[in-house]
Tab-separated table of C-alpha atoms in Angstrom:
chain	number	residue	atom	x	y	z
A	1	UNK	CA	-48.349	-28.597	16.086
A	2	UNK	CA	-44.549	-28.439	15.752
A	3	UNK	CA	-43.997	-29.647	19.340
A	4	UNK	CA	-45.972	-32.822	18.700
A	5	UNK	CA	-44.457	-33.379	15.281
A	6	UNK	CA	-40.931	-33.329	16.688
A	7	UNK	CA	-41.874	-35.871	19.330
A	8	UNK	CA	-43.641	-38.139	16.865
A	9	UNK	CA	-40.783	-38.037	14.379
A	10	UNK	CA	-38.211	-38.806	17.022
A	11	UNK	CA	-40.048	-41.805	18.316
A	12	UNK	CA	-40.832	-42.998	14.813
A	13	UNK	CA	-37.105	-43.470	14.375
A	14	UNK	CA	-37.035	-45.632	17.484
A	15	UNK	CA	-39.975	-47.568	16.096
A	16	UNK	CA	-37.852	-48.686	13.174
A	17	UNK	CA	-35.623	-50.470	15.673
A	18	UNK	CA	-38.577	-52.340	17.105
A	19	UNK	CA	-40.057	-53.814	13.958
A	20	UNK	CA	-39.337	-57.288	15.190
A	21	UNK	CA	-41.136	-56.714	18.490
A	22	UNK	CA	-44.738	-57.726	18.991
A	23	UNK	CA	-47.192	-54.862	19.080
A	24	UNK	CA	-50.925	-54.207	19.215
A	25	UNK	CA	-53.092	-56.261	16.898
A	26	UNK	CA	-56.381	-55.626	15.142
A	27	UNK	CA	-59.124	-57.465	13.312
A	28	UNK	CA	-59.009	-57.715	9.544
A	29	UNK	CA	-59.369	-54.457	7.653
A	30	UNK	CA	-62.292	-53.980	5.290
A	31	UNK	CA	-61.293	-55.327	1.844
A	32	UNK	CA	-60.979	-52.571	-0.756
A	33	UNK	CA	-63.908	-53.963	-2.752
A	34	UNK	CA	-66.192	-53.698	0.294
A	35	UNK	CA	-65.164	-50.224	1.465
A	36	UNK	CA	-68.471	-48.598	0.571
A	37	UNK	CA	-70.558	-51.484	1.889
A	38	UNK	CA	-69.179	-51.388	5.423
A	39	UNK	CA	-71.639	-50.213	8.077
A	40	UNK	CA	-71.492	-49.734	11.840
A	41	UNK	CA	-73.601	-52.550	13.367
A	42	UNK	CA	-76.946	-51.232	14.576
A	43	UNK	CA	-76.245	-47.757	13.156
A	44	UNK	CA	-76.469	-47.969	9.361
A	45	UNK	CA	-76.211	-44.883	7.204
A	46	UNK	CA	-74.584	-42.643	9.812
A	47	UNK	CA	-71.421	-41.872	7.863
A	48	UNK	CA	-70.202	-41.309	4.313
A	49	UNK	CA	-66.883	-41.667	2.575
A	50	UNK	CA	-66.075	-38.581	0.561
A	51	UNK	CA	-66.959	-40.528	-2.582
A	52	UNK	CA	-70.485	-41.228	-1.289
A	53	UNK	CA	-71.833	-37.981	-2.712
A	54	UNK	CA	-75.098	-39.527	-3.882
A	55	UNK	CA	-75.966	-40.567	-0.322
A	56	UNK	CA	-74.910	-37.192	1.097
A	57	UNK	CA	-76.933	-35.386	-1.546
A	58	UNK	CA	-80.036	-37.316	-0.495
A	59	UNK	CA	-79.388	-36.390	3.145
A	60	UNK	CA	-79.271	-32.741	2.114
A	61	UNK	CA	-82.546	-33.066	0.221
A	62	UNK	CA	-84.171	-34.828	3.186
A	63	UNK	CA	-82.948	-32.137	5.576
A	64	UNK	CA	-84.739	-29.448	3.571
A	65	UNK	CA	-87.925	-31.517	3.619
A	66	UNK	CA	-87.694	-31.875	7.410
A	67	UNK	CA	-87.050	-28.137	7.697
A	68	UNK	CA	-90.096	-27.274	5.584
A	69	UNK	CA	-92.284	-29.578	7.677
A	70	UNK	CA	-91.030	-28.079	10.934
A	71	UNK	CA	-91.504	-24.488	9.759
A	72	UNK	CA	-95.017	-25.299	8.557
A	73	UNK	CA	-95.828	-26.737	11.998
A	74	UNK	CA	-94.761	-23.381	13.465
A	75	UNK	CA	-97.058	-21.451	11.132
A	76	UNK	CA	-94.329	-20.278	8.770
A	77	UNK	CA	-95.461	-19.370	5.265
A	78	UNK	CA	-93.565	-18.176	2.234
A	79	UNK	CA	-89.956	-18.828	1.184
A	80	UNK	CA	-87.381	-20.540	3.342
A	81	UNK	CA	-85.409	-18.288	5.697
A	82	UNK	CA	-81.662	-17.732	5.154
A	83	UNK	CA	-79.415	-20.754	5.775
A	84	UNK	CA	-76.232	-20.257	7.783
A	85	UNK	CA	-73.322	-22.702	7.668
A	86	UNK	CA	-70.404	-22.974	10.096
A	87	UNK	CA	-67.169	-24.904	9.469
A	88	UNK	CA	-64.637	-25.154	12.317
A	89	UNK	CA	-61.119	-26.316	11.458
A	90	UNK	CA	-58.437	-28.240	13.253
A	91	UNK	CA	-55.564	-26.570	15.059
A	92	UNK	CA	-54.977	-28.268	18.424
A	93	UNK	CA	-55.019	-25.814	21.306
A	94	UNK	CA	-55.591	-22.991	18.801
A	95	UNK	CA	-59.219	-24.077	19.051
A	96	UNK	CA	-59.261	-21.428	21.789
A	97	UNK	CA	-59.539	-18.940	18.925
A	98	UNK	CA	-62.753	-20.497	17.624
A	99	UNK	CA	-64.227	-20.787	21.114
A	100	UNK	CA	-63.448	-17.158	21.930
A	101	UNK	CA	-64.784	-15.966	18.581
A	102	UNK	CA	-68.093	-17.805	18.952
A	103	UNK	CA	-68.619	-16.651	22.527
A	104	UNK	CA	-67.728	-13.061	21.660
A	105	UNK	CA	-70.145	-13.255	18.738
A	106	UNK	CA	-72.880	-14.202	21.193
A	107	UNK	CA	-72.126	-11.146	23.332
A	108	UNK	CA	-71.982	-8.846	20.314
A	109	UNK	CA	-75.369	-10.100	19.143
A	110	UNK	CA	-76.382	-11.380	15.737
A	111	UNK	CA	-74.925	-14.885	16.024
A	112	UNK	CA	-77.261	-16.995	13.891
A	113	UNK	CA	-78.545	-20.502	14.375
A	114	UNK	CA	-76.609	-22.624	11.914
A	115	UNK	CA	-78.389	-25.054	9.636
A	116	UNK	CA	-75.108	-26.904	9.082
A	117	UNK	CA	-72.104	-27.192	11.416
A	118	UNK	CA	-68.980	-29.161	10.512
A	119	UNK	CA	-65.882	-29.860	12.586
A	120	UNK	CA	-62.453	-31.436	12.191
A	121	UNK	CA	-59.937	-32.253	14.938
A	122	UNK	CA	-60.189	-29.540	17.612
A	123	UNK	CA	-63.123	-28.274	15.556
A	124	UNK	CA	-64.852	-31.590	16.272
A	125	UNK	CA	-64.635	-30.805	19.988
A	126	UNK	CA	-66.204	-27.385	19.381
A	127	UNK	CA	-68.828	-28.321	16.787
A	128	UNK	CA	-71.510	-30.048	18.935
A	129	UNK	CA	-71.615	-27.134	21.384
A	130	UNK	CA	-71.545	-24.531	18.622
A	131	UNK	CA	-74.408	-26.441	16.986
A	132	UNK	CA	-76.551	-26.220	20.120
A	133	UNK	CA	-75.887	-22.506	20.456
A	134	UNK	CA	-75.055	-19.946	23.158
A	135	UNK	CA	-76.483	-22.134	25.903
A	136	UNK	CA	-73.196	-24.052	25.749
A	137	UNK	CA	-70.797	-21.102	25.518
A	138	UNK	CA	-69.705	-21.696	29.101
A	139	UNK	CA	-68.526	-25.203	28.303
A	140	UNK	CA	-66.452	-23.982	25.377
A	141	UNK	CA	-64.830	-21.301	27.492
A	142	UNK	CA	-64.050	-23.711	30.301
A	143	UNK	CA	-62.439	-26.270	27.995
A	144	UNK	CA	-60.222	-23.799	26.159
A	145	UNK	CA	-59.213	-21.699	29.184
A	146	UNK	CA	-58.884	-24.281	31.961
A	147	UNK	CA	-57.319	-27.250	30.169
A	148	UNK	CA	-53.728	-28.372	30.666
A	149	UNK	CA	-51.684	-31.067	28.873
A	150	UNK	CA	-52.524	-33.702	31.499
A	151	UNK	CA	-56.220	-33.148	30.747
A	152	UNK	CA	-55.630	-34.255	27.158
A	153	UNK	CA	-53.177	-37.139	27.279
A	154	UNK	CA	-50.877	-39.302	29.398
A	155	UNK	CA	-47.347	-39.986	28.219
A	156	UNK	CA	-46.569	-43.672	27.622
A	157	UNK	CA	-43.376	-45.424	28.603
A	158	UNK	CA	-40.552	-45.606	26.070
A	159	UNK	CA	-41.115	-49.344	25.612
A	160	UNK	CA	-44.834	-48.812	25.057
A	161	UNK	CA	-44.062	-46.147	22.487
A	162	UNK	CA	-41.619	-48.342	20.579
A	163	UNK	CA	-43.882	-51.391	20.490
A	164	UNK	CA	-47.250	-49.631	20.519
A	165	UNK	CA	-49.279	-47.356	18.261
A	166	UNK	CA	-48.750	-43.886	19.745
A	167	UNK	CA	-46.619	-41.656	21.917
A	168	UNK	CA	-49.407	-40.897	24.386
A	169	UNK	CA	-52.756	-42.205	25.581
A	170	UNK	CA	-55.648	-39.788	25.061
A	171	UNK	CA	-57.825	-41.422	27.707
A	172	UNK	CA	-57.984	-38.130	29.685
A	173	UNK	CA	-59.570	-36.430	26.678
A	174	UNK	CA	-62.010	-39.307	26.325
A	175	UNK	CA	-62.976	-38.927	29.993
A	176	UNK	CA	-63.537	-35.199	29.520
A	177	UNK	CA	-65.708	-35.751	26.449
A	178	UNK	CA	-67.672	-38.463	28.254
A	179	UNK	CA	-68.350	-36.031	31.086
A	180	UNK	CA	-69.648	-33.337	28.750
A	181	UNK	CA	-71.532	-35.503	26.253
A	182	UNK	CA	-74.398	-37.505	27.736
A	183	UNK	CA	-77.679	-38.874	26.443
A	184	UNK	CA	-79.480	-35.639	27.298
A	185	UNK	CA	-77.135	-33.681	25.014
A	186	UNK	CA	-77.703	-36.201	22.225
A	187	UNK	CA	-81.456	-35.791	22.664
A	188	UNK	CA	-81.077	-32.031	22.177
A	189	UNK	CA	-79.095	-32.598	18.996
A	190	UNK	CA	-81.631	-35.177	17.782
A	191	UNK	CA	-84.440	-32.642	18.215
A	192	UNK	CA	-82.573	-30.214	15.949
A	193	UNK	CA	-82.084	-32.950	13.347
A	194	UNK	CA	-85.854	-33.247	13.086
A	195	UNK	CA	-85.952	-29.522	12.299
A	196	UNK	CA	-83.687	-30.041	9.296
A	197	UNK	CA	-80.342	-29.095	10.872
A	198	UNK	CA	-77.122	-31.107	10.396
A	199	UNK	CA	-73.982	-31.653	12.473
A	200	UNK	CA	-71.086	-33.358	10.665
A	201	UNK	CA	-67.623	-34.382	11.910
A	202	UNK	CA	-64.715	-35.645	9.812
A	203	UNK	CA	-62.244	-38.455	10.513
A	204	UNK	CA	-59.635	-40.159	8.319
A	205	UNK	CA	-59.872	-43.842	7.391
A	206	UNK	CA	-56.231	-44.916	7.127
A	207	UNK	CA	-56.975	-48.212	5.387
A	208	UNK	CA	-58.831	-46.606	2.487
A	209	UNK	CA	-56.889	-43.306	2.727
A	210	UNK	CA	-60.170	-41.404	2.564
A	211	UNK	CA	-61.962	-38.845	4.640
A	212	UNK	CA	-65.135	-40.030	6.353
A	213	UNK	CA	-67.957	-37.656	7.260
A	214	UNK	CA	-70.048	-38.712	10.250
A	215	UNK	CA	-73.637	-37.517	10.506
A	216	UNK	CA	-73.625	-36.780	14.226
A	217	UNK	CA	-77.242	-35.593	14.149
A	218	UNK	CA	-78.296	-38.962	12.786
A	219	UNK	CA	-76.225	-40.816	15.381
A	220	UNK	CA	-77.824	-38.690	18.112
A	221	UNK	CA	-81.284	-39.528	16.734
A	222	UNK	CA	-80.665	-43.251	17.051
A	223	UNK	CA	-81.981	-45.000	20.119
A	224	UNK	CA	-79.456	-47.797	19.705
A	225	UNK	CA	-77.588	-48.151	23.037
A	226	UNK	CA	-74.281	-47.901	21.134
A	227	UNK	CA	-75.069	-44.430	19.777
A	228	UNK	CA	-73.716	-42.474	22.756
A	229	UNK	CA	-70.408	-44.329	22.780
A	230	UNK	CA	-70.008	-43.874	19.025
A	231	UNK	CA	-70.783	-40.149	19.258
A	232	UNK	CA	-68.079	-39.667	21.900
A	233	UNK	CA	-65.670	-41.886	19.987
A	234	UNK	CA	-65.969	-39.870	16.785
A	235	UNK	CA	-65.340	-36.591	18.613
A	236	UNK	CA	-62.152	-37.967	20.183
A	237	UNK	CA	-61.032	-39.780	17.035
A	238	UNK	CA	-61.307	-36.661	14.910
A	239	UNK	CA	-58.781	-35.040	17.275
A	240	UNK	CA	-56.419	-38.054	17.452
A	241	UNK	CA	-53.188	-36.868	15.816
A	242	UNK	CA	-51.576	-39.906	14.126
A	243	UNK	CA	-48.564	-41.117	16.060
A	244	UNK	CA	-49.197	-38.764	18.963
A	245	UNK	CA	-52.469	-40.443	19.989
A	246	UNK	CA	-53.655	-43.992	19.300
A	247	UNK	CA	-55.917	-44.627	16.304
A	248	UNK	CA	-59.485	-45.745	16.839
A	249	UNK	CA	-60.504	-49.167	15.614
A	250	UNK	CA	-64.148	-49.058	14.603
A	251	UNK	CA	-66.015	-52.338	14.286
A	252	UNK	CA	-68.002	-52.586	11.063
A	253	UNK	CA	-69.744	-55.245	9.003
A	254	UNK	CA	-69.718	-55.825	5.262
A	255	UNK	CA	-71.496	-58.652	3.454
A	256	UNK	CA	-72.297	-60.162	6.843
A	257	UNK	CA	-68.669	-60.384	7.992
A	258	UNK	CA	-66.984	-58.397	10.791
A	259	UNK	CA	-64.045	-56.084	10.087
A	260	UNK	CA	-62.287	-53.146	11.673
A	261	UNK	CA	-61.508	-49.747	10.218
A	262	UNK	CA	-58.590	-47.681	11.547
A	263	UNK	CA	-59.511	-44.004	11.971
A	264	UNK	CA	-57.407	-41.015	13.017
A	265	UNK	CA	-57.524	-37.212	13.051
A	266	UNK	CA	-59.747	-35.802	10.313
A	267	UNK	CA	-57.002	-33.287	9.593
A	268	UNK	CA	-54.978	-36.022	7.900
A	269	UNK	CA	-57.318	-35.525	4.920
A	270	UNK	CA	-58.690	-31.988	5.336
A	271	UNK	CA	-58.169	-29.257	7.931
A	272	UNK	CA	-61.688	-27.935	7.359
A	273	UNK	CA	-64.661	-28.870	5.151
A	274	UNK	CA	-68.088	-27.524	4.300
A	275	UNK	CA	-69.524	-30.071	1.875
A	276	UNK	CA	-68.081	-32.193	-0.973
A	277	UNK	CA	-67.438	-30.216	-4.185
A	278	UNK	CA	-69.441	-32.654	-6.310
A	279	UNK	CA	-72.563	-32.750	-4.148
A	280	UNK	CA	-74.277	-30.173	-6.373
A	281	UNK	CA	-74.061	-32.483	-9.386
A	282	UNK	CA	-75.235	-35.419	-7.269
A	283	UNK	CA	-78.301	-33.451	-6.190
A	284	UNK	CA	-79.047	-32.628	-9.821
A	285	UNK	CA	-79.026	-36.320	-10.774
A	286	UNK	CA	-81.720	-36.885	-8.172
A	287	UNK	CA	-83.817	-34.232	-9.913
A	288	UNK	CA	-84.265	-32.244	-6.722
A	289	UNK	CA	-85.843	-28.846	-7.258
A	290	UNK	CA	-83.364	-26.014	-6.604
A	291	UNK	CA	-83.836	-24.393	-3.194
A	292	UNK	CA	-84.054	-20.617	-3.538
A	293	UNK	CA	-82.778	-18.998	-0.347
A	294	UNK	CA	-80.003	-16.799	0.963
A	295	UNK	CA	-77.008	-18.829	2.154
A	296	UNK	CA	-74.007	-17.687	4.177
A	297	UNK	CA	-70.964	-19.754	5.149
A	298	UNK	CA	-68.710	-18.880	8.093
A	299	UNK	CA	-65.327	-20.596	8.158
A	300	UNK	CA	-63.227	-20.519	11.345
A	301	UNK	CA	-59.606	-21.489	10.667
A	302	UNK	CA	-57.925	-22.096	14.016
A	303	UNK	CA	-54.482	-21.097	12.755
A	304	UNK	CA	-52.493	-18.195	11.399
A	305	UNK	CA	-52.402	-17.955	7.618
A	306	UNK	CA	-49.329	-15.767	7.247
A	307	UNK	CA	-45.890	-17.470	7.074
A	308	UNK	CA	-44.379	-17.831	10.552
A	309	UNK	CA	-40.611	-17.332	10.428
A	310	UNK	CA	-38.351	-19.519	12.567
A	311	UNK	CA	-34.657	-20.338	12.427
A	312	UNK	CA	-34.403	-24.080	11.831
A	313	UNK	CA	-31.568	-26.034	13.394
A	314	UNK	CA	-29.575	-28.273	11.089
A	315	UNK	CA	-30.927	-31.446	12.670
A	316	UNK	CA	-33.012	-34.224	11.145
A	317	UNK	CA	-35.991	-33.848	13.476
A	318	UNK	CA	-36.059	-30.059	13.264
A	319	UNK	CA	-35.902	-30.105	9.474
A	320	UNK	CA	-38.555	-32.836	9.160
A	321	UNK	CA	-40.846	-31.231	11.716
A	322	UNK	CA	-40.624	-27.830	10.040
A	323	UNK	CA	-41.343	-29.337	6.618
A	324	UNK	CA	-44.375	-31.257	7.855
A	325	UNK	CA	-45.805	-28.265	9.701
A	326	UNK	CA	-45.360	-26.238	6.492
A	327	UNK	CA	-47.233	-28.937	4.578
A	328	UNK	CA	-50.094	-28.858	7.076
A	329	UNK	CA	-50.285	-25.076	6.879
A	330	UNK	CA	-50.365	-25.173	3.080
A	331	UNK	CA	-53.020	-27.893	3.140
A	332	UNK	CA	-55.183	-25.724	5.383
A	333	UNK	CA	-54.917	-22.774	3.009
A	334	UNK	CA	-55.702	-25.068	0.084
A	335	UNK	CA	-58.846	-26.216	1.884
A	336	UNK	CA	-59.934	-22.579	2.133
A	337	UNK	CA	-59.402	-22.064	-1.609
A	338	UNK	CA	-61.512	-25.139	-2.325
A	339	UNK	CA	-64.346	-23.998	-0.066
A	340	UNK	CA	-64.212	-20.490	-1.503
A	341	UNK	CA	-64.432	-21.829	-5.051
A	342	UNK	CA	-67.483	-23.933	-4.139
A	343	UNK	CA	-69.279	-21.085	-2.421
A	344	UNK	CA	-68.739	-18.754	-5.382
A	345	UNK	CA	-70.034	-21.415	-7.763
A	346	UNK	CA	-73.061	-22.138	-5.598
A	347	UNK	CA	-73.944	-18.558	-4.693
A	348	UNK	CA	-73.058	-18.894	-1.007
A	349	UNK	CA	-71.712	-15.835	0.803
A	350	UNK	CA	-68.163	-16.608	2.051
A	351	UNK	CA	-66.872	-15.371	5.424
A	352	UNK	CA	-63.487	-16.330	6.893
A	353	UNK	CA	-61.920	-15.869	10.334
A	354	UNK	CA	-58.363	-16.838	11.306
A	355	UNK	CA	-55.753	-16.001	13.948
A	356	UNK	CA	-54.373	-12.572	13.041
A	357	UNK	CA	-50.712	-11.765	12.560
A	358	UNK	CA	-50.642	-9.461	15.580
A	359	UNK	CA	-51.335	-12.319	17.992
A	360	UNK	CA	-47.821	-13.530	18.716
A	361	UNK	CA	-47.852	-14.865	22.274
A	362	UNK	CA	-45.262	-17.451	23.438
A	363	UNK	CA	-46.413	-21.024	22.864
A	364	UNK	CA	-44.097	-23.205	24.967
A	365	UNK	CA	-46.065	-26.472	24.658
A	366	UNK	CA	-49.281	-27.875	23.312
A	367	UNK	CA	-52.385	-27.101	25.371
A	368	UNK	CA	-50.497	-24.557	27.421
A	369	UNK	CA	-53.207	-22.999	29.604
A	370	UNK	CA	-51.885	-19.445	29.551
A	371	UNK	CA	-51.462	-19.471	25.791
A	372	UNK	CA	-55.043	-20.670	25.304
A	373	UNK	CA	-56.429	-18.088	27.722
A	374	UNK	CA	-54.696	-15.268	25.863
A	375	UNK	CA	-55.804	-16.569	22.467
A	376	UNK	CA	-59.382	-17.007	23.699
A	377	UNK	CA	-59.402	-13.472	25.105
A	378	UNK	CA	-57.963	-12.033	21.887
A	379	UNK	CA	-60.588	-13.708	19.679
A	380	UNK	CA	-63.355	-12.844	22.121
A	381	UNK	CA	-62.343	-9.179	22.086
A	382	UNK	CA	-62.300	-9.057	18.285
A	383	UNK	CA	-65.760	-10.624	18.082
A	384	UNK	CA	-67.326	-8.347	20.699
A	385	UNK	CA	-66.250	-5.345	18.617
A	386	UNK	CA	-67.703	-6.942	15.476
A	387	UNK	CA	-65.362	-9.420	13.842
A	388	UNK	CA	-64.036	-8.288	10.410
A	389	UNK	CA	-64.856	-11.429	8.432
A	390	UNK	CA	-62.715	-11.793	5.321
A	391	UNK	CA	-64.561	-12.230	2.045
A	392	UNK	CA	-61.872	-14.352	0.378
A	393	UNK	CA	-58.850	-16.487	1.373
A	394	UNK	CA	-55.444	-14.795	1.457
A	395	UNK	CA	-54.009	-14.024	-1.963
A	396	UNK	CA	-57.309	-13.980	-3.835
A	397	UNK	CA	-58.435	-10.478	-2.935
A	398	UNK	CA	-55.793	-8.856	-5.161
A	399	UNK	CA	-57.109	-10.775	-8.182
A	400	UNK	CA	-60.606	-9.434	-7.743
A	401	UNK	CA	-62.042	-12.835	-6.797
A	402	UNK	CA	-63.938	-11.479	-3.844
A	403	UNK	CA	-67.073	-13.039	-2.406
A	404	UNK	CA	-70.430	-11.315	-2.371
A	405	UNK	CA	-70.899	-8.533	0.134
């Protein structure tokens, strides 16, 4: 993260010199009063702003109804089986940790089928394949052990950087996603949606300064010809670091008029998410009967959580970059506290994985192939032996606030 931050900050300074130059343009943004009315043409109801808890609560209720119907069709009787949730965080090339952990979990045995999978940033690139299960472990391994910087982005010229909207073009990443995600994969995801399972990916709407949760299972279930392109777009957008990669302009309609929303990396709002804190109250207002079942949440934080010491040079970019990376790290830990608090309130078993302190390999650049291979192998080895999931975020164990065993 620090490598990209330094580059972005440096070129941001140059951008100040180019304010009088013409740059990329966009259609009108959605007016504030119409934020919650805006819909993707042909694909209504496929995403929610974080304030749309009533709509998300109904989706959760509907998913349980679909699950009950599917289980009944398979001859299942009695209470619902345990529900397993998986949340995969951002972290750039540290996504190799999550990929290695999931694949090692498969080899160790006992990896469950997740009712809910969420992803942000690099987690958004992992989430669809984690959702579909071990069948796609090979694709995760290939991406996080055979990818190099040129497979992710192309550097733009200095002039393009100064007058444009990003340091690099992430077209190579788009091409890779387009190769892996086709209509057949969407059909597989759509089939799971009918069984009551959910796949959600987060992006950040810069205009409204809100997180947006995209129901990827619902997008996959649509037969609209634009569904495949939107699915790929959301995956790439969720991993589009502001300033480093261009934002995505998403065409929407509100009150019959066309607008554009500007979306970037979901990590600009949250490094990881499970579900909105207020969704429980929203479900109660809809008078939905409580669902009695065992629930377990697995959170993969693709980052270290201990402070990483580094001598900072007395230079503007070094100081700014270090401060921002510290902010991102603190935000990620805060997200874990929030999720932990929700799970304890809602009776969900909490399980956390993160890059351990002992992994301290050189990291010369982002998406360095050797670094990712070593991180993948380290996580894979831990999982094969039986990963020691933490029952609380760092700092809470000493207070006695420990999740259920």
